[in-house]
mmCIF file of C-alpha atoms in Angstrom:
data_model
loop_
_atom_site.group_PDB
_atom_site.id
_atom_site.type_symbol
_atom_site.label_atom_id
_atom_site.label_comp_id
_atom_site.label_asym_id
_atom_site.label_seq_id
_atom_site.Cartn_x
_atom_site.Cartn_y
_atom_site.Cartn_z
ATOM 1 C CA MET A 1 111.274 85.928 105.356
ATOM 2 C CA GLY A 2 111.697 84.523 101.810
ATOM 3 C CA LEU A 3 109.927 86.152 98.756
ATOM 4 C CA SER A 4 109.285 84.075 95.691
ATOM 5 C CA LEU A 5 107.887 85.454 92.364
ATOM 6 C CA GLY A 6 106.864 83.208 89.437
ATOM 7 C CA ILE A 7 107.518 84.553 85.933
ATOM 8 C CA VAL A 8 104.829 83.223 83.725
ATOM 9 C CA GLY A 9 103.493 83.744 80.198
ATOM 10 C CA LEU A 10 102.739 82.151 76.801
ATOM 11 C CA PRO A 11 105.884 80.749 74.942
ATOM 12 C CA ASN A 12 108.156 83.428 73.283
ATOM 13 C CA VAL A 13 106.888 86.362 75.111
ATOM 14 C CA GLY A 14 110.174 87.258 76.765
ATOM 15 C CA LYS A 15 110.012 85.450 79.951
ATOM 16 C CA SER A 16 113.365 83.801 79.944
ATOM 17 C CA THR A 17 115.008 86.864 78.509
ATOM 18 C CA LEU A 18 113.692 88.990 81.384
ATOM 19 C CA PHE A 19 114.662 86.370 83.815
ATOM 20 C CA ASN A 20 118.160 86.163 82.554
ATOM 21 C CA ALA A 21 118.396 90.031 82.566
ATOM 22 C CA ILE A 22 117.346 90.486 86.136
ATOM 23 C CA THR A 23 118.921 87.461 87.791
ATOM 24 C CA LYS A 24 122.068 87.383 85.339
ATOM 25 C CA ALA A 25 121.622 83.520 85.768
ATOM 26 C CA GLY A 26 122.081 82.624 82.123
ATOM 27 C CA ALA A 27 119.092 80.524 81.688
ATOM 28 C CA LYS A 28 118.215 79.505 78.032
ATOM 29 C CA ALA A 29 116.354 81.876 75.936
ATOM 30 C CA ASN A 30 115.827 80.871 72.348
ATOM 31 C CA ASN A 31 113.191 81.380 69.645
ATOM 32 C CA PHE A 32 111.129 78.170 69.991
ATOM 33 C CA PRO A 33 108.204 77.139 72.363
ATOM 34 C CA PHE A 34 109.102 75.290 75.477
ATOM 35 C CA CYS A 35 112.746 76.435 75.714
ATOM 36 C CA THR A 36 112.254 76.480 79.404
ATOM 37 C CA ILE A 37 111.172 73.001 80.580
ATOM 38 C CA ASP A 38 112.411 72.943 84.345
ATOM 39 C CA PRO A 39 111.947 76.054 86.141
ATOM 40 C CA ASN A 40 114.950 78.214 86.492
ATOM 41 C CA ILE A 41 115.642 79.948 89.797
ATOM 42 C CA GLY A 42 117.562 82.984 90.402
ATOM 43 C CA VAL A 43 118.073 85.027 93.685
ATOM 44 C CA VAL A 44 118.217 88.865 93.374
ATOM 45 C CA ALA A 45 119.459 91.353 95.807
ATOM 46 C CA VAL A 46 116.934 94.119 96.719
ATOM 47 C CA PRO A 47 118.641 97.407 95.917
ATOM 48 C CA ASP A 48 118.953 99.554 99.032
ATOM 49 C CA GLU A 49 121.436 102.451 99.194
ATOM 50 C CA ARG A 50 120.831 102.730 102.988
ATOM 51 C CA LEU A 51 123.003 99.605 103.534
ATOM 52 C CA GLU A 52 126.072 101.150 102.218
ATOM 53 C CA VAL A 53 125.563 104.297 104.223
ATOM 54 C CA LEU A 54 124.863 102.350 107.424
ATOM 55 C CA GLY A 55 127.822 99.959 106.798
ATOM 56 C CA LYS A 56 130.254 102.901 106.638
ATOM 57 C CA ILE A 57 128.673 104.473 109.939
ATOM 58 C CA ASN A 58 129.432 101.081 111.724
ATOM 59 C CA ASN A 59 132.430 100.108 109.827
ATOM 60 C CA SER A 60 130.547 96.677 108.956
ATOM 61 C CA VAL A 61 132.588 93.865 107.788
ATOM 62 C CA LYS A 62 129.897 93.148 105.181
ATOM 63 C CA THR A 63 126.412 94.260 104.057
ATOM 64 C CA VAL A 64 123.473 91.840 103.459
ATOM 65 C CA PRO A 65 120.609 93.064 101.316
ATOM 66 C CA ALA A 66 117.163 91.412 101.352
ATOM 67 C CA SER A 67 116.552 89.269 98.413
ATOM 68 C CA ILE A 68 113.986 88.040 96.069
ATOM 69 C CA GLU A 69 113.620 84.511 94.486
ATOM 70 C CA PHE A 70 112.616 84.719 90.786
ATOM 71 C CA VAL A 71 111.244 81.555 89.234
ATOM 72 C CA ASP A 72 111.073 81.169 85.337
ATOM 73 C CA ILE A 73 108.403 78.831 84.728
ATOM 74 C CA ALA A 74 107.676 76.939 81.446
ATOM 75 C CA GLY A 75 105.529 78.461 78.948
ATOM 76 C CA LEU A 76 101.795 77.766 78.805
ATOM 77 C CA VAL A 77 99.507 76.766 76.063
ATOM 78 C CA LYS A 78 95.713 76.169 75.717
ATOM 79 C CA GLY A 79 94.848 72.886 77.387
ATOM 80 C CA ALA A 80 97.604 73.094 80.124
ATOM 81 C CA HIS A 81 94.953 72.113 82.762
ATOM 82 C CA LYS A 82 94.435 68.852 80.805
ATOM 83 C CA GLY A 83 98.166 68.322 80.524
ATOM 84 C CA GLU A 84 98.806 69.949 77.169
ATOM 85 C CA GLY A 85 102.272 71.145 76.508
ATOM 86 C CA LEU A 86 103.949 71.168 80.008
ATOM 87 C CA GLY A 87 100.755 72.203 81.565
ATOM 88 C CA ASN A 88 100.880 70.047 84.676
ATOM 89 C CA GLN A 89 104.420 70.745 85.573
ATOM 90 C CA PHE A 90 103.857 74.354 84.783
ATOM 91 C CA LEU A 91 100.867 74.643 87.176
ATOM 92 C CA ALA A 92 102.596 72.766 90.026
ATOM 93 C CA ASN A 93 105.468 75.347 90.044
ATOM 94 C CA ILE A 94 103.075 78.218 90.199
ATOM 95 C CA ARG A 95 101.765 76.860 93.473
ATOM 96 C CA GLU A 96 104.981 77.508 95.244
ATOM 97 C CA VAL A 97 105.404 81.097 94.729
ATOM 98 C CA GLU A 98 103.954 84.177 96.565
ATOM 99 C CA ALA A 99 102.929 86.136 93.504
ATOM 100 C CA ILE A 100 102.783 86.006 89.697
ATOM 101 C CA LEU A 101 104.645 88.185 87.282
ATOM 102 C CA HIS A 102 102.606 87.615 84.143
ATOM 103 C CA VAL A 103 104.833 88.689 81.127
ATOM 104 C CA VAL A 104 102.751 89.859 78.166
ATOM 105 C CA ARG A 105 104.312 90.586 74.764
ATOM 106 C CA CYS A 106 103.763 94.117 73.657
ATOM 107 C CA PHE A 107 105.764 94.565 70.573
ATOM 108 C CA GLU A 108 105.933 93.517 66.867
ATOM 109 C CA ASP A 109 108.893 91.538 65.642
ATOM 110 C CA ASP A 110 108.769 89.234 62.549
ATOM 111 C CA ASP A 111 111.897 87.431 63.725
ATOM 112 C CA ILE A 112 110.232 86.261 66.906
ATOM 113 C CA ILE A 113 107.513 83.663 66.592
ATOM 114 C CA HIS A 114 104.406 84.067 68.482
ATOM 115 C CA VAL A 115 102.828 80.851 69.398
ATOM 116 C CA ASP A 116 99.381 82.144 68.313
ATOM 117 C CA GLY A 117 100.669 83.834 65.042
ATOM 118 C CA SER A 118 99.721 87.418 65.987
ATOM 119 C CA ILE A 119 100.199 89.983 68.926
ATOM 120 C CA ASP A 120 97.165 90.329 71.129
ATOM 121 C CA PRO A 121 98.163 91.022 74.757
ATOM 122 C CA VAL A 122 94.721 90.757 76.207
ATOM 123 C CA ARG A 123 93.970 87.431 74.296
ATOM 124 C CA ASP A 124 97.377 86.085 75.818
ATOM 125 C CA ILE A 125 96.360 87.065 79.302
ATOM 126 C CA GLU A 126 93.002 85.660 79.078
ATOM 127 C CA ILE A 127 94.475 82.263 77.735
ATOM 128 C CA ILE A 128 96.678 81.744 80.791
ATOM 129 C CA GLU A 129 94.159 83.029 83.295
ATOM 130 C CA LEU A 130 91.541 80.533 81.891
ATOM 131 C CA GLU A 131 93.844 77.672 82.146
ATOM 132 C CA LEU A 132 94.614 78.651 85.855
ATOM 133 C CA LEU A 133 90.850 78.976 86.442
ATOM 134 C CA PHE A 134 90.307 75.469 85.116
ATOM 135 C CA ALA A 135 92.960 74.027 87.178
ATOM 136 C CA ASP A 136 91.504 75.620 90.441
ATOM 137 C CA LEU A 137 88.010 74.395 89.356
ATOM 138 C CA ALA A 138 89.373 70.798 89.242
ATOM 139 C CA THR A 139 90.960 71.221 92.565
ATOM 140 C CA ILE A 140 87.775 72.469 94.188
ATOM 141 C CA GLU A 141 85.638 69.755 92.609
ATOM 142 C CA LYS A 142 88.077 67.103 93.845
ATOM 143 C CA ARG A 143 87.928 68.629 97.450
ATOM 144 C CA LEU A 144 84.013 68.997 97.426
ATOM 145 C CA SER A 145 83.742 65.349 96.649
ATOM 146 C CA GLY A 146 85.707 64.345 99.678
ATOM 147 C CA GLN A 147 84.341 66.958 101.960
ATOM 148 C CA SER A 148 80.779 65.761 101.684
ATOM 149 C CA LYS A 149 81.763 62.705 103.677
ATOM 150 C CA LYS A 150 83.501 64.821 106.399
ATOM 151 C CA ILE A 151 80.591 66.956 107.224
ATOM 152 C CA LYS A 152 78.450 63.923 108.147
ATOM 153 C CA SER A 153 80.247 63.867 111.569
ATOM 154 C CA GLY A 154 78.666 67.356 112.255
ATOM 155 C CA ASP A 155 82.216 68.862 112.838
ATOM 156 C CA LYS A 156 81.613 72.734 112.703
ATOM 157 C CA GLN A 157 85.048 73.502 111.153
ATOM 158 C CA GLU A 158 84.429 70.984 108.422
ATOM 159 C CA ILE A 159 80.923 72.354 107.691
ATOM 160 C CA ALA A 160 82.527 75.845 107.477
ATOM 161 C CA ARG A 161 85.161 74.479 105.045
ATOM 162 C CA MET A 162 82.463 73.054 102.897
ATOM 163 C CA GLU A 163 80.660 76.372 102.716
ATOM 164 C CA VAL A 164 83.705 78.181 101.476
ATOM 165 C CA TYR A 165 84.391 75.482 98.969
ATOM 166 C CA GLU A 166 80.964 75.922 97.616
ATOM 167 C CA LYS A 167 81.303 79.599 97.575
ATOM 168 C CA ILE A 168 84.546 79.266 95.615
ATOM 169 C CA LYS A 169 82.935 76.677 93.231
ATOM 170 C CA LYS A 170 80.263 79.122 92.359
ATOM 171 C CA HIS A 171 82.668 82.012 91.769
ATOM 172 C CA LEU A 172 84.863 79.864 89.425
ATOM 173 C CA ASP A 173 81.772 78.671 87.596
ATOM 174 C CA ASP A 174 81.052 82.220 86.750
ATOM 175 C CA ASN A 175 84.556 82.522 85.158
ATOM 176 C CA LYS A 176 85.835 84.703 87.939
ATOM 177 C CA LEU A 177 89.357 84.441 89.474
ATOM 178 C CA ILE A 178 89.592 83.624 93.162
ATOM 179 C CA ARG A 179 91.535 86.776 93.945
ATOM 180 C CA TYR A 180 88.463 88.879 93.165
ATOM 181 C CA LEU A 181 86.268 86.910 95.531
ATOM 182 C CA GLU A 182 85.681 88.526 98.942
ATOM 183 C CA LEU A 183 86.770 86.109 101.649
ATOM 184 C CA THR A 184 87.012 86.605 105.476
ATOM 185 C CA ASP A 185 90.426 85.864 107.186
ATOM 186 C CA LYS A 186 88.787 82.824 108.585
ATOM 187 C CA GLU A 187 87.759 81.630 105.088
ATOM 188 C CA LYS A 188 91.328 82.265 103.749
ATOM 189 C CA GLU A 189 92.777 80.169 106.547
ATOM 190 C CA LEU A 190 90.424 77.280 105.750
ATOM 191 C CA ILE A 191 91.675 77.255 101.945
ATOM 192 C CA LYS A 192 95.275 78.066 102.722
ATOM 193 C CA GLU A 193 96.512 74.612 102.191
ATOM 194 C CA LEU A 194 95.131 74.432 98.568
ATOM 195 C CA HIS A 195 97.279 77.181 97.198
ATOM 196 C CA PHE A 196 94.856 78.115 94.613
ATOM 197 C CA LEU A 197 96.455 79.527 91.391
ATOM 198 C CA THR A 198 93.967 82.367 90.800
ATOM 199 C CA GLU A 199 94.170 83.546 94.289
ATOM 200 C CA LYS A 200 97.760 84.607 93.987
ATOM 201 C CA PRO A 201 98.330 88.330 93.467
ATOM 202 C CA VAL A 202 99.486 89.379 89.944
ATOM 203 C CA ILE A 203 101.614 91.973 88.232
ATOM 204 C CA TYR A 204 101.198 92.292 84.494
ATOM 205 C CA VAL A 205 104.558 92.810 83.023
ATOM 206 C CA ALA A 206 104.224 94.452 79.699
ATOM 207 C CA ASN A 207 107.299 93.512 77.611
ATOM 208 C CA ILE A 208 107.563 96.554 75.435
ATOM 209 C CA ALA A 209 109.881 97.464 72.336
ATOM 210 C CA GLU A 210 113.146 99.163 73.264
ATOM 211 C CA ASP A 211 112.204 102.321 71.311
ATOM 212 C CA SER A 212 109.004 102.579 73.094
ATOM 213 C CA ILE A 213 110.519 102.906 76.705
ATOM 214 C CA LEU A 214 109.618 106.626 77.055
ATOM 215 C CA THR A 215 106.463 106.724 75.036
ATOM 216 C CA TYR A 216 104.818 103.167 76.142
ATOM 217 C CA GLU A 217 101.974 105.004 77.850
ATOM 218 C CA SER A 218 100.594 105.783 74.207
ATOM 219 C CA ASP A 219 101.529 102.348 72.846
ATOM 220 C CA PRO A 220 98.226 100.623 71.861
ATOM 221 C CA PHE A 221 99.337 97.221 73.129
ATOM 222 C CA PHE A 222 100.454 98.648 76.399
ATOM 223 C CA LYS A 223 97.218 100.578 76.754
ATOM 224 C CA ARG A 224 95.133 97.473 76.316
ATOM 225 C CA VAL A 225 96.995 95.696 79.060
ATOM 226 C CA LYS A 226 96.784 98.639 81.505
ATOM 227 C CA GLU A 227 92.963 98.877 80.816
ATOM 228 C CA TYR A 228 92.538 95.301 81.364
ATOM 229 C CA ALA A 229 94.453 95.471 84.703
ATOM 230 C CA GLU A 230 92.702 98.516 85.945
ATOM 231 C CA LYS A 231 89.290 96.857 85.569
ATOM 232 C CA SER A 232 90.147 94.796 88.586
ATOM 233 C CA ASP A 233 92.708 97.140 90.322
ATOM 234 C CA ASP A 234 95.607 94.789 89.379
ATOM 235 C CA LYS A 235 99.114 96.388 88.879
ATOM 236 C CA VAL A 236 100.826 96.491 85.563
ATOM 237 C CA ILE A 237 104.368 97.671 84.769
ATOM 238 C CA ALA A 238 106.210 98.263 81.371
ATOM 239 C CA ILE A 239 109.692 96.766 81.006
ATOM 240 C CA SER A 240 111.848 96.317 77.913
ATOM 241 C CA SER A 241 113.452 92.785 78.367
ATOM 242 C CA LYS A 242 116.002 93.779 75.696
ATOM 243 C CA ILE A 243 117.143 96.997 77.711
ATOM 244 C CA GLU A 244 117.321 94.866 80.907
ATOM 245 C CA ALA A 245 119.425 92.267 78.945
ATOM 246 C CA GLU A 246 121.718 94.949 77.864
ATOM 247 C CA LEU A 247 122.120 96.390 81.377
ATOM 248 C CA ALA A 248 122.868 92.991 82.708
ATOM 249 C CA GLU A 249 126.154 92.949 80.552
ATOM 250 C CA LEU A 250 127.394 96.313 81.971
ATOM 251 C CA THR A 251 128.984 97.371 85.300
ATOM 252 C CA ASP A 252 127.119 99.292 87.764
ATOM 253 C CA GLU A 253 128.686 102.544 86.546
ATOM 254 C CA GLU A 254 128.177 101.687 82.827
ATOM 255 C CA GLY A 255 124.635 100.862 83.612
ATOM 256 C CA LYS A 256 123.938 104.233 85.274
ATOM 257 C CA GLU A 257 125.375 105.973 82.178
ATOM 258 C CA TYR A 258 123.438 103.739 79.735
ATOM 259 C CA LEU A 259 120.131 104.434 81.524
ATOM 260 C CA LEU A 260 120.914 108.115 81.501
ATOM 261 C CA SER A 261 121.438 107.983 77.687
ATOM 262 C CA LEU A 262 118.077 106.485 77.308
ATOM 263 C CA GLY A 263 116.473 109.169 79.602
ATOM 264 C CA LEU A 264 115.915 106.814 82.479
ATOM 265 C CA ASN A 265 116.658 107.212 86.188
ATOM 266 C CA GLU A 266 116.471 103.630 87.104
ATOM 267 C CA SER A 267 116.196 100.095 85.844
ATOM 268 C CA GLY A 268 112.975 98.114 85.106
ATOM 269 C CA LEU A 269 114.176 95.693 87.916
ATOM 270 C CA LYS A 270 114.276 98.432 90.499
ATOM 271 C CA ARG A 271 110.727 99.457 89.609
ATOM 272 C CA LEU A 272 109.518 95.859 89.542
ATOM 273 C CA ILE A 273 110.843 95.040 92.922
ATOM 274 C CA ARG A 274 109.296 98.180 94.431
ATOM 275 C CA LEU A 275 106.051 97.231 92.863
ATOM 276 C CA SER A 276 106.278 93.657 94.185
ATOM 277 C CA TYR A 277 106.824 94.963 97.646
ATOM 278 C CA GLN A 278 103.758 97.237 97.356
ATOM 279 C CA LEU A 279 101.737 94.369 95.922
ATOM 280 C CA LEU A 280 102.442 92.006 98.903
ATOM 281 C CA ASN A 281 102.367 94.730 101.583
ATOM 282 C CA LEU A 282 106.061 94.388 102.480
ATOM 283 C CA GLN A 283 108.618 96.604 103.959
ATOM 284 C CA THR A 284 112.248 96.664 105.086
ATOM 285 C CA TYR A 285 113.865 97.198 108.587
ATOM 286 C CA LEU A 286 117.643 97.323 109.211
ATOM 287 C CA THR A 287 120.119 95.954 111.734
ATOM 288 C CA SER A 288 123.575 97.303 111.669
ATOM 289 C CA GLY A 289 126.922 96.753 113.769
ATOM 290 C CA PRO A 290 130.537 95.992 113.240
ATOM 291 C CA THR A 291 130.093 92.505 111.921
ATOM 292 C CA GLU A 292 127.382 93.139 109.347
ATOM 293 C CA THR A 293 124.604 95.602 108.200
ATOM 294 C CA ARG A 294 121.522 93.702 106.928
ATOM 295 C CA ALA A 295 117.965 94.359 105.597
ATOM 296 C CA TRP A 296 115.180 92.187 106.738
ATOM 297 C CA THR A 297 111.764 91.884 104.881
ATOM 298 C CA ILE A 298 108.644 91.852 106.957
ATOM 299 C CA HIS A 299 104.942 92.471 106.281
ATOM 300 C CA THR A 300 103.712 95.997 106.698
ATOM 301 C CA GLY A 301 102.003 96.412 110.003
ATOM 302 C CA SER A 302 104.242 93.851 111.720
ATOM 303 C CA LYS A 303 104.870 94.390 115.469
ATOM 304 C CA ALA A 304 108.284 94.242 116.999
ATOM 305 C CA PRO A 305 108.303 90.609 118.223
ATOM 306 C CA ALA A 306 107.226 89.279 114.704
ATOM 307 C CA ALA A 307 110.041 91.251 113.154
ATOM 308 C CA ALA A 308 112.362 89.798 115.601
ATOM 309 C CA GLY A 309 111.111 86.510 114.613
ATOM 310 C CA VAL A 310 112.272 86.948 111.248
ATOM 311 C CA ILE A 311 115.927 86.966 112.391
ATOM 312 C CA HIS A 312 115.391 84.021 114.700
ATOM 313 C CA THR A 313 112.349 82.344 116.352
ATOM 314 C CA ASP A 314 114.076 82.599 119.694
ATOM 315 C CA PHE A 315 114.065 86.438 119.368
ATOM 316 C CA GLU A 316 110.368 86.562 118.999
ATOM 317 C CA ARG A 317 109.773 83.965 121.737
ATOM 318 C CA GLY A 318 112.086 85.805 124.328
ATOM 319 C CA PHE A 319 111.361 89.380 123.115
ATOM 320 C CA ILE A 320 111.868 92.089 125.857
ATOM 321 C CA LYS A 321 112.185 95.238 123.877
ATOM 322 C CA ALA A 322 113.634 96.866 120.858
ATOM 323 C CA GLU A 323 116.050 99.893 120.638
ATOM 324 C CA ILE A 324 114.939 101.682 117.460
ATOM 325 C CA VAL A 325 116.028 104.739 115.493
ATOM 326 C CA SER A 326 114.690 105.768 112.039
ATOM 327 C CA TYR A 327 117.118 105.746 109.155
ATOM 328 C CA ASN A 328 116.450 109.387 108.434
ATOM 329 C CA ASP A 329 116.989 110.505 111.957
ATOM 330 C CA LEU A 330 120.106 108.602 112.321
ATOM 331 C CA ILE A 331 121.542 110.170 108.980
ATOM 332 C CA ALA A 332 120.383 113.657 110.152
ATOM 333 C CA ALA A 333 122.204 113.213 113.486
ATOM 334 C CA GLY A 334 125.314 111.776 111.948
ATOM 335 C CA THR A 335 126.333 109.090 114.554
ATOM 336 C CA TYR A 336 124.522 106.942 117.028
ATOM 337 C CA ALA A 337 126.006 108.827 119.864
ATOM 338 C CA LYS A 338 124.522 111.981 118.524
ATOM 339 C CA ALA A 339 121.192 110.311 117.922
ATOM 340 C CA LYS A 340 121.288 109.097 121.487
ATOM 341 C CA GLU A 341 122.062 112.677 122.739
ATOM 342 C CA LYS A 342 119.079 113.900 120.871
ATOM 343 C CA GLY A 343 116.864 111.323 122.247
ATOM 344 C CA LEU A 344 116.297 109.986 118.769
ATOM 345 C CA ILE A 345 116.963 106.256 119.916
ATOM 346 C CA ARG A 346 113.595 104.878 121.376
ATOM 347 C CA GLN A 347 112.800 101.950 123.584
ATOM 348 C CA GLU A 348 109.784 100.124 122.179
ATOM 349 C CA GLY A 349 107.693 97.102 123.389
ATOM 350 C CA LYS A 350 105.776 94.304 122.263
ATOM 351 C CA GLU A 351 102.857 96.497 120.746
ATOM 352 C CA TYR A 352 105.394 98.777 118.696
ATOM 353 C CA VAL A 353 104.399 98.547 114.811
ATOM 354 C CA MET A 354 107.515 98.645 112.627
ATOM 355 C CA ASN A 355 108.001 101.327 110.053
ATOM 356 C CA ASP A 356 110.093 100.884 106.924
ATOM 357 C CA GLY A 357 113.674 102.053 107.573
ATOM 358 C CA ASP A 358 113.656 101.254 111.258
ATOM 359 C CA ILE A 359 117.124 100.558 112.522
ATOM 360 C CA VAL A 360 116.731 97.918 115.334
ATOM 361 C CA GLU A 361 118.601 96.124 118.016
ATOM 362 C CA PHE A 362 116.452 93.631 119.791
ATOM 363 C CA LYS A 363 116.755 92.630 123.423
ATOM 364 C CA PHE A 364 115.586 89.045 124.254
ATOM 365 C CA ASN A 365 115.853 86.230 126.737
ATOM 366 C CA VAL A 366 115.379 82.665 126.348
#
């Protein structure tokens, strides 16, 4: 399954700098509003040390990590829902991603212009979220207008859709984002096609100063973002786009040494990917053989046939069984042969719920 994350924020908060750093894509990042006009897209490999280990055990020709698509979306200003700045284009691009990385500036720098003239991360968050809310309100009002004609036929599904539209309209009128509205699975399915902007899960990315990387918890700007996020159980992460940009210029070995010199064990990118997986309830299973060792992304709680379908729909349609050994069990045993001798390789059927780190060979017939 593909995973796409949209990087959003006001102009000049560090979106494109962060995007360049984590994707090494070389998108423009200059000190003026609307430097990003068309969305830049970069695909990043999900770090997974298990792949190299498995590849060596099976003498795989290649290893293929899971990947995440990052989309750097044009900066937003007040009035975007009415087309101000690059508003309409910006909002359309957000509809295509699974989750939003909302970059917020949490550092002072007189050399970098802020579009509103001062640093206030909560104000910046509220500007963007209000624009997204207004856009969703316009969407639901348009749908309600058309839906009133459809319910005249007495169709129960259309009546149910009308009811959920009205429920959402009331929620938005109270200046509340859709992701904070309790909806049943059936109600979510009825509105799925509308791709509401405020329904998407969010990670607030606090772009902190380089010299605050070890002390950001006490930084007043970061504390305000964290308090804002915690009110609604949203996720927040502190990242220095400057440090990530410097890491992007180094080799893997140089990067490790640089991180250690800063007192860090891992990059902001690794932490961000891990948090994104948690946010979207995702996990990874592995396949391995002489040709390749590969990581596959699935939703937590997926059963074996659905996991097989990520490789190919025929695998799910003709699923018979799965031969599974956990990564930790295999490494403890040393080889597949020894894992088999110890009874660690299991035969699982259609009801098996996949675990992160499962190494799988699917049996199917179509």
